[in-house]
mmCIF file of N, CA and C in Angstrom:
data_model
loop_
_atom_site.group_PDB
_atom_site.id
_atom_site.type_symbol
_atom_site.label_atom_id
_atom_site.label_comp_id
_atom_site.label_asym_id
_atom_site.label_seq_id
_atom_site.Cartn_x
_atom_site.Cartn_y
_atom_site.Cartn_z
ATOM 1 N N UNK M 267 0.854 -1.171 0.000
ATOM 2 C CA UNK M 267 0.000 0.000 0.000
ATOM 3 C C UNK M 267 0.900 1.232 0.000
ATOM 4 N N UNK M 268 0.807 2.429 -0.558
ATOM 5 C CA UNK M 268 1.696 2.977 -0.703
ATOM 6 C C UNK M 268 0.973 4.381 0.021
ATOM 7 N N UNK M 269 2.020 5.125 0.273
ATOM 8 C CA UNK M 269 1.935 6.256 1.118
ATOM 9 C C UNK M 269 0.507 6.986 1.298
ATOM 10 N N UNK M 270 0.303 7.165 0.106
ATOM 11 C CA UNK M 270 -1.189 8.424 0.237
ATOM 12 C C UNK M 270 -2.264 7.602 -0.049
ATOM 13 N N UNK M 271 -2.331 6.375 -0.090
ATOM 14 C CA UNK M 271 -3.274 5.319 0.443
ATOM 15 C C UNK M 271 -3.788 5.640 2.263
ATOM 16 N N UNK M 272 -1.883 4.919 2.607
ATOM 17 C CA UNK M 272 -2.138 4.853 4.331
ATOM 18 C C UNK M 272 -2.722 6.030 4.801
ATOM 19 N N UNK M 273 -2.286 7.047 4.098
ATOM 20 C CA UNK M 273 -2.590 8.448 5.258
ATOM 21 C C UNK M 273 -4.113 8.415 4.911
ATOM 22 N N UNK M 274 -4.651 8.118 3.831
ATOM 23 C CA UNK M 274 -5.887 7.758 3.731
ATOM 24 C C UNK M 274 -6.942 7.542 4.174
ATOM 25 N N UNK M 275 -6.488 6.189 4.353
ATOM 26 C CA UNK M 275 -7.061 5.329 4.883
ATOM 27 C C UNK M 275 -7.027 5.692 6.625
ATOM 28 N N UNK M 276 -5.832 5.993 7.213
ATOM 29 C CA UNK M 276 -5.845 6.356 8.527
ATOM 30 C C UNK M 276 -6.710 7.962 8.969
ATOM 31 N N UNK M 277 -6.943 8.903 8.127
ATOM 32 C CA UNK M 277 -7.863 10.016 8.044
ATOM 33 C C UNK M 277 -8.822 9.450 8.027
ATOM 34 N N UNK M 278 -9.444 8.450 7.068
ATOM 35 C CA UNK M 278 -10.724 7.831 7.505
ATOM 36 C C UNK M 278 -10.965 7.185 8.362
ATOM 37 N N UNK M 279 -10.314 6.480 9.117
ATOM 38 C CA UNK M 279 -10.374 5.788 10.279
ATOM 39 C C UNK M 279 -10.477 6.712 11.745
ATOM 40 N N UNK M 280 -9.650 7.883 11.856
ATOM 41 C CA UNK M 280 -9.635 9.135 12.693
ATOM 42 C C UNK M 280 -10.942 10.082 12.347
ATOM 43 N N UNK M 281 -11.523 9.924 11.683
ATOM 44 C CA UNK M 281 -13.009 10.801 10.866
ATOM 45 C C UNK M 281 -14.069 10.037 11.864
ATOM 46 N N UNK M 282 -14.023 8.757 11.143
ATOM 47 C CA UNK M 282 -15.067 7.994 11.960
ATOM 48 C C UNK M 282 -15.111 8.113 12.980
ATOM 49 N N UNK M 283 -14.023 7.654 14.082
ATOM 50 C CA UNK M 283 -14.063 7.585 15.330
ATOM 51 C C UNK M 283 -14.170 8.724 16.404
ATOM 52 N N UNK M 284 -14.155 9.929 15.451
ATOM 53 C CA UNK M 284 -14.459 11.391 16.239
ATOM 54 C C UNK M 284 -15.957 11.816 16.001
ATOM 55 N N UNK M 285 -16.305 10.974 14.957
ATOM 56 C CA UNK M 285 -18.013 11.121 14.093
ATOM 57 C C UNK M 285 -18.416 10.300 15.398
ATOM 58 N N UNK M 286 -17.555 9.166 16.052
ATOM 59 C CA UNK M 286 -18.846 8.045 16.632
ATOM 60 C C UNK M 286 -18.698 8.872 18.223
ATOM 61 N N UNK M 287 -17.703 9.638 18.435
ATOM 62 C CA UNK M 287 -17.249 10.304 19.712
ATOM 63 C C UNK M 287 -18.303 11.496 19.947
ATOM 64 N N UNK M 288 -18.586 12.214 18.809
ATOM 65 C CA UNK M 288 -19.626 13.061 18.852
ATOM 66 C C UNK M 288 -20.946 13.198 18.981
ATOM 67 N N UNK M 289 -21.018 11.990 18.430
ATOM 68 C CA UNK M 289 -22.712 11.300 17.991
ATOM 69 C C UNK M 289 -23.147 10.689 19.429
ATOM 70 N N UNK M 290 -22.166 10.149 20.327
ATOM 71 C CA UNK M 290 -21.900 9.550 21.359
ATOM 72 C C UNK M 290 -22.783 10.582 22.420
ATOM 73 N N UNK M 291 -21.708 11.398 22.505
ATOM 74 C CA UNK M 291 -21.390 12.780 23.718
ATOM 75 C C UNK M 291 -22.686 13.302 23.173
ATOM 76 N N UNK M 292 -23.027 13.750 22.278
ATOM 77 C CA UNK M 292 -24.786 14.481 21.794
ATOM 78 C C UNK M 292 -25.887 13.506 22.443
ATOM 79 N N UNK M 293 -25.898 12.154 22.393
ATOM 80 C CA UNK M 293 -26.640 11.783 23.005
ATOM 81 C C UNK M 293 -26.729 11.873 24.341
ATOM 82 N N UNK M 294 -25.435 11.384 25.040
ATOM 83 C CA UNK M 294 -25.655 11.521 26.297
ATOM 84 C C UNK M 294 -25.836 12.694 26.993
ATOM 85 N N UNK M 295 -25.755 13.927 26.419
ATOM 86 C CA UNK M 295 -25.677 15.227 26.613
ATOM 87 C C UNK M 295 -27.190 15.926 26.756
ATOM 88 N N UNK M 296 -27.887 15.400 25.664
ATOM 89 C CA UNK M 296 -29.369 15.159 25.357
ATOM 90 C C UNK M 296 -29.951 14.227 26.791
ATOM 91 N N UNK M 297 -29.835 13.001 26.817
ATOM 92 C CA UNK M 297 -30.140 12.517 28.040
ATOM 93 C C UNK M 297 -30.144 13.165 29.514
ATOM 94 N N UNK M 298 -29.258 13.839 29.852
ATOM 95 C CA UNK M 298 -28.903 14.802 31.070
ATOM 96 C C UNK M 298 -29.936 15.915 30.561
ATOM 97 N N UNK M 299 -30.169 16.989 29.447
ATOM 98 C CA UNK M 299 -31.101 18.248 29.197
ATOM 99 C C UNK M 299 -32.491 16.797 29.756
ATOM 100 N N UNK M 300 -33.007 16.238 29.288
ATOM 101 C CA UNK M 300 -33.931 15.110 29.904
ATOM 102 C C UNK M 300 -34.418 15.448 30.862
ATOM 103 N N UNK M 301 -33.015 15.434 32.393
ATOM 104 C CA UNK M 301 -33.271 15.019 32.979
ATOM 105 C C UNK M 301 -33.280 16.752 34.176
ATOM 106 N N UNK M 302 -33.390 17.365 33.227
ATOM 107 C CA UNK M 302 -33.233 19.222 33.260
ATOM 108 C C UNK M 302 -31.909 19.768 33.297
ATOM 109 N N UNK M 303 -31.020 19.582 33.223
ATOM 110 C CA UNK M 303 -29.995 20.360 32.942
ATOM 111 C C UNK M 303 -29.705 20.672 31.327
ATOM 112 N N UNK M 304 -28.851 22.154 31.147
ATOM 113 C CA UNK M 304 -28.851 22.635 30.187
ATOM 114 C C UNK M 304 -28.024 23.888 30.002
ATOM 115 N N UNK M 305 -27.982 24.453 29.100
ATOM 116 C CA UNK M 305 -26.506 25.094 28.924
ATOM 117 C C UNK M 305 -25.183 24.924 29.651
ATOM 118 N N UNK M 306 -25.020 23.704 29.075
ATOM 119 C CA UNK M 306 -23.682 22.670 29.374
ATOM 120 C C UNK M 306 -22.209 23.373 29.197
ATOM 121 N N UNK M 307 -21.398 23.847 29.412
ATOM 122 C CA UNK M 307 -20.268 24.591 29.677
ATOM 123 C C UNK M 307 -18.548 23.752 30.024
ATOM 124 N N UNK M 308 -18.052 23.923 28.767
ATOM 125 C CA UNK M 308 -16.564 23.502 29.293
ATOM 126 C C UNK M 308 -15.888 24.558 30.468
ATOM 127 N N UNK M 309 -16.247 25.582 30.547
ATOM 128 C CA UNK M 309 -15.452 26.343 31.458
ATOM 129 C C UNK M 309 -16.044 26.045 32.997
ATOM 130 N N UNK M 310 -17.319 25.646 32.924
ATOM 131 C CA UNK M 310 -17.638 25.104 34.206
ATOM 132 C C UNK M 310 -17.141 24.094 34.448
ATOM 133 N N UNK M 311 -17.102 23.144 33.440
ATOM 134 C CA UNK M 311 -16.609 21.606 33.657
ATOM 135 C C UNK M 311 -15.243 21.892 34.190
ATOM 136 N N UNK M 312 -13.691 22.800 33.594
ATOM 137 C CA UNK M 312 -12.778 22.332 33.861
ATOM 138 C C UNK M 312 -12.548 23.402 35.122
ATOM 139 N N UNK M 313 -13.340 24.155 35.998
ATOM 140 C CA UNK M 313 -12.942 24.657 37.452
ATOM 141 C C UNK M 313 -13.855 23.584 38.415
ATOM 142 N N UNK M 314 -15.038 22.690 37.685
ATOM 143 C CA UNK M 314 -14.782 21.594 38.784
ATOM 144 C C UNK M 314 -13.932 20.734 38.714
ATOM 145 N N UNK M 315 -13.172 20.423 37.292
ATOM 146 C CA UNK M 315 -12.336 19.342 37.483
ATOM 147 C C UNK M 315 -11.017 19.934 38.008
ATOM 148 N N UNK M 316 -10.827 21.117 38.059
ATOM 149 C CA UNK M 316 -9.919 21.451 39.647
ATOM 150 C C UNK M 316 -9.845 21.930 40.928
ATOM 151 N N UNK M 317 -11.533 21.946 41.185
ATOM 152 C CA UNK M 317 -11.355 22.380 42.855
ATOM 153 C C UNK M 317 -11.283 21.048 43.437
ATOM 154 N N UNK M 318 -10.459 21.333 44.424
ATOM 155 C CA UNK M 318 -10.455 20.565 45.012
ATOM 156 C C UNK M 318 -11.232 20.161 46.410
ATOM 157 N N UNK M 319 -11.337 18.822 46.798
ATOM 158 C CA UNK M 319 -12.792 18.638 47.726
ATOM 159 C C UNK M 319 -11.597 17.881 49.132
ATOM 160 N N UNK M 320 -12.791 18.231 49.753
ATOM 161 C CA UNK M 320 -11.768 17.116 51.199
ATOM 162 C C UNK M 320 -12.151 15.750 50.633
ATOM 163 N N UNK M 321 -10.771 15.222 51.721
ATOM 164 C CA UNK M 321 -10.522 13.642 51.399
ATOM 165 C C UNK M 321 -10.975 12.984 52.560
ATOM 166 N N UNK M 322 -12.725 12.321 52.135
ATOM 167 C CA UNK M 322 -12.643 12.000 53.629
ATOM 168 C C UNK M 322 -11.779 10.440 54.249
ATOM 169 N N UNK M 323 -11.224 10.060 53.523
ATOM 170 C CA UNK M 323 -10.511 8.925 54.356
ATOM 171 C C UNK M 323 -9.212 9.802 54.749
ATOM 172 N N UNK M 324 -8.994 10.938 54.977
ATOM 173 C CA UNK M 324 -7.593 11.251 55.013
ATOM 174 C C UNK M 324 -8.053 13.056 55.386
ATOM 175 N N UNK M 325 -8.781 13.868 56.428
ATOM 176 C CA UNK M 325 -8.977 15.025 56.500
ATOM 177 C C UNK M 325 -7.958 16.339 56.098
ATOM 178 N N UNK M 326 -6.479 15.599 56.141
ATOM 179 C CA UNK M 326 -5.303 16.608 56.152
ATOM 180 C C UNK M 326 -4.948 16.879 54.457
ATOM 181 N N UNK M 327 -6.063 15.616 53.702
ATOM 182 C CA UNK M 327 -5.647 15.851 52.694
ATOM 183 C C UNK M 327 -6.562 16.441 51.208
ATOM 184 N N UNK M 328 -6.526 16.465 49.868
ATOM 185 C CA UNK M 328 -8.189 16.846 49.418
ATOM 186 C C UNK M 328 -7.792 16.007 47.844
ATOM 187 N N UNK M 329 -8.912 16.174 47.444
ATOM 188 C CA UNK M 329 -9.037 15.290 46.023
ATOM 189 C C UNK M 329 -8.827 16.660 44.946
ATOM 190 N N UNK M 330 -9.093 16.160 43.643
ATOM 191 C CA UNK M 330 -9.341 16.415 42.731
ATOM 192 C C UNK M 330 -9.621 15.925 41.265
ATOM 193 N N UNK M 331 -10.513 16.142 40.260
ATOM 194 C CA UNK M 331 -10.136 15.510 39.271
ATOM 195 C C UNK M 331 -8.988 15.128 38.774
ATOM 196 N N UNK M 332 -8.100 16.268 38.879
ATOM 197 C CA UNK M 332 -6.578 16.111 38.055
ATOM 198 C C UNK M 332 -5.486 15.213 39.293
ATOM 199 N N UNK M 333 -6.148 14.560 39.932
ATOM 200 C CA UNK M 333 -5.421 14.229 41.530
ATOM 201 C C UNK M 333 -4.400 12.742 40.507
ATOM 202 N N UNK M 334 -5.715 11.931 39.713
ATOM 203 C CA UNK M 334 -5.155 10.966 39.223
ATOM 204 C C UNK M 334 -5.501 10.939 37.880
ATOM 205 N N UNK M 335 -5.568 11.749 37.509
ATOM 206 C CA UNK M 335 -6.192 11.713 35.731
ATOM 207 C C UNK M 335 -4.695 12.941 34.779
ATOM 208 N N UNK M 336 -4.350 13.861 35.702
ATOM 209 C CA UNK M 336 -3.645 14.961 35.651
ATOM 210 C C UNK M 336 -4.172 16.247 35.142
ATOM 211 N N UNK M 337 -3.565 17.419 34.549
ATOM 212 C CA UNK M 337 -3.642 18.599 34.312
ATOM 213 C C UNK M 337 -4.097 18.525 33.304
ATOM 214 N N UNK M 338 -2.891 17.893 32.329
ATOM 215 C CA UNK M 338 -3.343 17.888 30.817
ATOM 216 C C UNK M 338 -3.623 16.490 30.275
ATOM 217 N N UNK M 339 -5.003 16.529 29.890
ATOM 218 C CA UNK M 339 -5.856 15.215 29.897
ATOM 219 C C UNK M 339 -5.461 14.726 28.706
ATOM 220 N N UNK M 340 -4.188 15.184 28.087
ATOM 221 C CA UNK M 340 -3.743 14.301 26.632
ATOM 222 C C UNK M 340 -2.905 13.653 27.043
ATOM 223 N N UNK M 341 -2.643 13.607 28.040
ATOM 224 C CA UNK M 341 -1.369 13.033 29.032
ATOM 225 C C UNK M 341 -2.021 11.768 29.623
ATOM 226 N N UNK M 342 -1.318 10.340 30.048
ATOM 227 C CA UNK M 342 -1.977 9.605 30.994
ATOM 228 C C UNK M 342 -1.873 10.030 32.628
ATOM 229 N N UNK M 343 -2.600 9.285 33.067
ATOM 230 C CA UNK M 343 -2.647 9.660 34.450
ATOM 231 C C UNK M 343 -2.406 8.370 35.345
ATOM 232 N N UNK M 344 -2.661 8.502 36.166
ATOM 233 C CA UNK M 344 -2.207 7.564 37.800
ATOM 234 C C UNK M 344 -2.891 7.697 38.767
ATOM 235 N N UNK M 345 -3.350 5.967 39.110
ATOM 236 C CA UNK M 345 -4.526 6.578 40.029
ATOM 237 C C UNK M 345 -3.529 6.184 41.526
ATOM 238 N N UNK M 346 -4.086 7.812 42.178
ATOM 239 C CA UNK M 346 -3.361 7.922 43.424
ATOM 240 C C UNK M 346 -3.087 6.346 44.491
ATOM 241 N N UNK M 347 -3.974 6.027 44.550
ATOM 242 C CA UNK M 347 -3.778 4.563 45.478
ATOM 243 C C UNK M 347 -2.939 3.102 45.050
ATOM 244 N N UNK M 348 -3.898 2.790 43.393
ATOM 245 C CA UNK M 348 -3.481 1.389 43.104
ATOM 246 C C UNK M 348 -2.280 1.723 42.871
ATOM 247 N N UNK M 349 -1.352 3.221 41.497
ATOM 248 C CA UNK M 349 -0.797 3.141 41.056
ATOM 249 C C UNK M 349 -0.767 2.609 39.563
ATOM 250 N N UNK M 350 -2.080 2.158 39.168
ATOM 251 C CA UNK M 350 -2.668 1.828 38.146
ATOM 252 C C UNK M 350 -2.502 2.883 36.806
ATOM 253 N N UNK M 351 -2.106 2.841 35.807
ATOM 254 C CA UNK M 351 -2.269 4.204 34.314
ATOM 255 C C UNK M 351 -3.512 3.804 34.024
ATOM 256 N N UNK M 352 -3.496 5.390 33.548
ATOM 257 C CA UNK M 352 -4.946 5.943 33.261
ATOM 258 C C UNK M 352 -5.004 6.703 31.805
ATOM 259 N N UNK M 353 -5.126 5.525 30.754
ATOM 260 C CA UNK M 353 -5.116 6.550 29.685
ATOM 261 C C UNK M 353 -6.134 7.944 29.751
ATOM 262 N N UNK M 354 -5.072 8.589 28.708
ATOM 263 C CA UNK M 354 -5.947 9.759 28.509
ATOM 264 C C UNK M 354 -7.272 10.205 28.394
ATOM 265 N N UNK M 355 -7.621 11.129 28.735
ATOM 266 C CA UNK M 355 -9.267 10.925 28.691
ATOM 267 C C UNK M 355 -9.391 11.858 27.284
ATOM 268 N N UNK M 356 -8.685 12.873 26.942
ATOM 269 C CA UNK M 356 -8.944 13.527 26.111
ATOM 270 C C UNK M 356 -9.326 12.796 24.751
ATOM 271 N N UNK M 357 -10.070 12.980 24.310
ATOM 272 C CA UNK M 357 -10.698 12.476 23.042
ATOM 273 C C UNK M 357 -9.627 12.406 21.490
ATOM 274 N N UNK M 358 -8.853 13.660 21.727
ATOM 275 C CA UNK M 358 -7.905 13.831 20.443
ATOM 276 C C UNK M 358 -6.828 13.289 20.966
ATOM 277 N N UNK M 359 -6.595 12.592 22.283
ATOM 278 C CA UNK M 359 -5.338 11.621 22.648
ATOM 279 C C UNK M 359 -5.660 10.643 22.571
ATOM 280 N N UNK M 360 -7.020 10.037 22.908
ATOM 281 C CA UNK M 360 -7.435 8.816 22.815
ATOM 282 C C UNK M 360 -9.002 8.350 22.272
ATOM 283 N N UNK M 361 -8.938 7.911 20.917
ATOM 284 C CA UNK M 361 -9.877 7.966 20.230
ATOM 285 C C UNK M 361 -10.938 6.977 20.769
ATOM 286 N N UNK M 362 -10.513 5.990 21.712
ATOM 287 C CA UNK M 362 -11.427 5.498 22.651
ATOM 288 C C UNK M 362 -12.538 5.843 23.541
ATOM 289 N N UNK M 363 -12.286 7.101 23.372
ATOM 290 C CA UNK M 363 -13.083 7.855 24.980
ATOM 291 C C UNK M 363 -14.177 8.299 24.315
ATOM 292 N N UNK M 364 -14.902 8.457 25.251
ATOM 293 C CA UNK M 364 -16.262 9.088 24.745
ATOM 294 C C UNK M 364 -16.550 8.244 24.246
ATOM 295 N N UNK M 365 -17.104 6.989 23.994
ATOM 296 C CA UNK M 365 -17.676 6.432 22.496
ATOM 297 C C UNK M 365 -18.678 5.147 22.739
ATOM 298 N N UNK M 366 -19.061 5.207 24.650
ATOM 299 C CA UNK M 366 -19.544 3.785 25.044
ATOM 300 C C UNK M 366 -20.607 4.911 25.918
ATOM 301 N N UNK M 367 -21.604 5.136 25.584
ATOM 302 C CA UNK M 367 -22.618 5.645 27.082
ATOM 303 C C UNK M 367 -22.430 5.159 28.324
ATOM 304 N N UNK M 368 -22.435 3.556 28.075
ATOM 305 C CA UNK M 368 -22.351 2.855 29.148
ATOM 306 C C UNK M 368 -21.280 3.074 30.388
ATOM 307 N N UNK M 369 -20.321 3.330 29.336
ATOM 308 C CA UNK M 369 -18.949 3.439 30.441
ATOM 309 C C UNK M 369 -18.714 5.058 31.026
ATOM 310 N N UNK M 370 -19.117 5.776 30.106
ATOM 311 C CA UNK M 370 -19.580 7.316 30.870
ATOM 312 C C UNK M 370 -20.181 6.965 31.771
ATOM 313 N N UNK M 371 -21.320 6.790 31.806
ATOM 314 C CA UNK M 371 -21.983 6.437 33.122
ATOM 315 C C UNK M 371 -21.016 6.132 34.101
ATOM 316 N N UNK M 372 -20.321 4.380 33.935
ATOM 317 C CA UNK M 372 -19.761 4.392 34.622
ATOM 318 C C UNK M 372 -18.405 4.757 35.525
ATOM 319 N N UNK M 373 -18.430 5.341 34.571
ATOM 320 C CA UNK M 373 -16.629 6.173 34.821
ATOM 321 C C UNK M 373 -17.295 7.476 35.617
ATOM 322 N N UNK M 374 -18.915 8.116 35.381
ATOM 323 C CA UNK M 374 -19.125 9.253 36.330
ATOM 324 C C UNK M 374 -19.620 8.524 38.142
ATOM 325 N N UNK M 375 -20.144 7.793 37.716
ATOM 326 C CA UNK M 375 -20.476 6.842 39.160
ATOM 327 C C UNK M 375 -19.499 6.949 40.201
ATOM 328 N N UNK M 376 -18.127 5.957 39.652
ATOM 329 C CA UNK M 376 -17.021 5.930 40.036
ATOM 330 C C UNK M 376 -16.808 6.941 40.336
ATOM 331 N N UNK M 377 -15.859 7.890 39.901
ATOM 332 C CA UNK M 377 -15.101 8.738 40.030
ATOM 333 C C UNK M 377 -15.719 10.177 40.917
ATOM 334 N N UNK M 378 -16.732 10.404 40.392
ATOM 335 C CA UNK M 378 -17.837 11.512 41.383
ATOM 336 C C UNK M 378 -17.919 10.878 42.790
ATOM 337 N N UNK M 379 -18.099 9.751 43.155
ATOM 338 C CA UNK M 379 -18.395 9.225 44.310
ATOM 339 C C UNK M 379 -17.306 9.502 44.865
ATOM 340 N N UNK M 380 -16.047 9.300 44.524
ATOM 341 C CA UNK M 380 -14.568 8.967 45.469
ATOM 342 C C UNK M 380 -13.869 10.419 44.915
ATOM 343 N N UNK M 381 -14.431 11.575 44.128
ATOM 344 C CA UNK M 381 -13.997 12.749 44.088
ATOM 345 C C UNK M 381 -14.831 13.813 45.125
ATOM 346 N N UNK M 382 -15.787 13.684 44.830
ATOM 347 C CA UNK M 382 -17.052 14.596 45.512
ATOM 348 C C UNK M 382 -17.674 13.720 46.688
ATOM 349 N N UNK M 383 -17.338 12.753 47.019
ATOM 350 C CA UNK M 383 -18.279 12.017 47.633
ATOM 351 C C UNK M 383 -19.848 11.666 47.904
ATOM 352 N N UNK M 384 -20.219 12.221 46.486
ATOM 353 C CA UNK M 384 -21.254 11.735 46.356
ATOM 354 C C UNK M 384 -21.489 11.809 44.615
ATOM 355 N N UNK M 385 -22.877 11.275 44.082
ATOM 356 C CA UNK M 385 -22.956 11.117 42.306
ATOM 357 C C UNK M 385 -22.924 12.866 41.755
ATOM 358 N N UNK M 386 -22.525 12.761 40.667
ATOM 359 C CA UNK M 386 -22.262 13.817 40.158
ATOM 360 C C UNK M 386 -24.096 14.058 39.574
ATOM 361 N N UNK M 387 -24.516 15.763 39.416
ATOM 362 C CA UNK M 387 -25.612 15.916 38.602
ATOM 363 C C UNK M 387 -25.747 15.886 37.318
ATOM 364 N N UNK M 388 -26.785 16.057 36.722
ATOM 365 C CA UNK M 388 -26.480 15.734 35.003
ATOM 366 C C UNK M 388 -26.360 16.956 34.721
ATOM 367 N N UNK M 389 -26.514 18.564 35.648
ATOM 368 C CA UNK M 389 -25.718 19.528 34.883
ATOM 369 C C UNK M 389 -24.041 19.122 34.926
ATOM 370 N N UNK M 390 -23.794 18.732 36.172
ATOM 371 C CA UNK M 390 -22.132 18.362 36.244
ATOM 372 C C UNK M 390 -21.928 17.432 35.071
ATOM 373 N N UNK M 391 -22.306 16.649 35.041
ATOM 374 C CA UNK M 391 -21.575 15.589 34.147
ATOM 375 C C UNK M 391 -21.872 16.266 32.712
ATOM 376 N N UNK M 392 -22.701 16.794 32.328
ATOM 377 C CA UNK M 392 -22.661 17.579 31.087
ATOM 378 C C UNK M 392 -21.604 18.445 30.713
ATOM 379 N N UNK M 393 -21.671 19.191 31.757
ATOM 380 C CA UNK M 393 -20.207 20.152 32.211
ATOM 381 C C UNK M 393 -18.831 19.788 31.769
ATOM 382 N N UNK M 394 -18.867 18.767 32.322
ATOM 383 C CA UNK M 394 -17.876 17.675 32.434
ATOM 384 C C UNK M 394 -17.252 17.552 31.101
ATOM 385 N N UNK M 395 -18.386 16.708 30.821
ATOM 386 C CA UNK M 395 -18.397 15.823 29.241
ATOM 387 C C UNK M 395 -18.268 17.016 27.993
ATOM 388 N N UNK M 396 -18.781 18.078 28.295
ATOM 389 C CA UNK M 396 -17.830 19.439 27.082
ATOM 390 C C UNK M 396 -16.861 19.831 27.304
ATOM 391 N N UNK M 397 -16.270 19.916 28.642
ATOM 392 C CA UNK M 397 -14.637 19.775 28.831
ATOM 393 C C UNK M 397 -14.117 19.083 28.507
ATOM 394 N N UNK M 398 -14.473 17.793 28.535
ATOM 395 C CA UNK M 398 -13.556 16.968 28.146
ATOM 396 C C UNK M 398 -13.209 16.665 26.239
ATOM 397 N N UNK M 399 -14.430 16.762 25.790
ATOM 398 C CA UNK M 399 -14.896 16.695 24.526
ATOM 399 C C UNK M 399 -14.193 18.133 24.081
ATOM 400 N N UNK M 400 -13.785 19.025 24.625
ATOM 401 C CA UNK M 400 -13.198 20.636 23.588
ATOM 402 C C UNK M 400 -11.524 19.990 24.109
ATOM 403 N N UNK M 401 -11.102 18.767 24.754
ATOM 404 C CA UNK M 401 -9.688 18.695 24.553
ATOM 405 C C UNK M 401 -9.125 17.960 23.580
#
């Protein structure tokens, strides 16, 4: 296969998977307006994903989104305890993300619970999910 095939073929493959990332995030985005939230905001999303909250297993200390995910979400991250990597969440680092409802869900379950200590709202997670989606 020769050169301006591959790049091709790999533009179409990077097309799709930002088409299925979008189509994705609109729905679930739609689901949350549902459920009343609305005018969804990356700039809200990324000052909650850095304030930081107390830690309640640990009072001296506090969470944050970027605690184990990091600053710049094209970057992997580390989750503070296991030590476990955390691919990128950013969408243009990792064409994986965004692209399962299911696992949004569950990745907000998770992570809202043991960030905020309690579930995130569907204005938050909307919030969220256009921050993360404009990286």
């Amino acid at each position: 296969m020769n050169v301006t095939r591959k790049m091709f073929l790999g533009l179409t493959i990077f097309a799709a998977a930002a088409a299925v990332q979008a189509n994705v995030v609109d729905d679930v985005l739609k689901g949350y307006e549902a459920q009343g939230a609305k005018n969804f905001s990356a700039a809200n999303g990324e000052k909650m994903w850095m304030t930081d909250h107390p830690d309640p297993d640990d009072a001296s200390k506090v969470r944050n989104c970027s605690t184990c995910h990091g600053k710049d979400l094209r970057a992997k991250g580390k989750h503070v305890k296991s030590g476990k990597e955390i691919d990128p969440l950013a969408p243009s680092a990792n064409k994986e993300r965004l692209t399962d409802p299911k696992f949004i869900e569950k990745w907000f379950t998770r992570n809202c619970k043991w960030v905020l200590n309690r579930e995130c709202t569907p204005q938050e997670k909307g919030d969220f999910l256009s921050y993360l989606r404009s990286k």
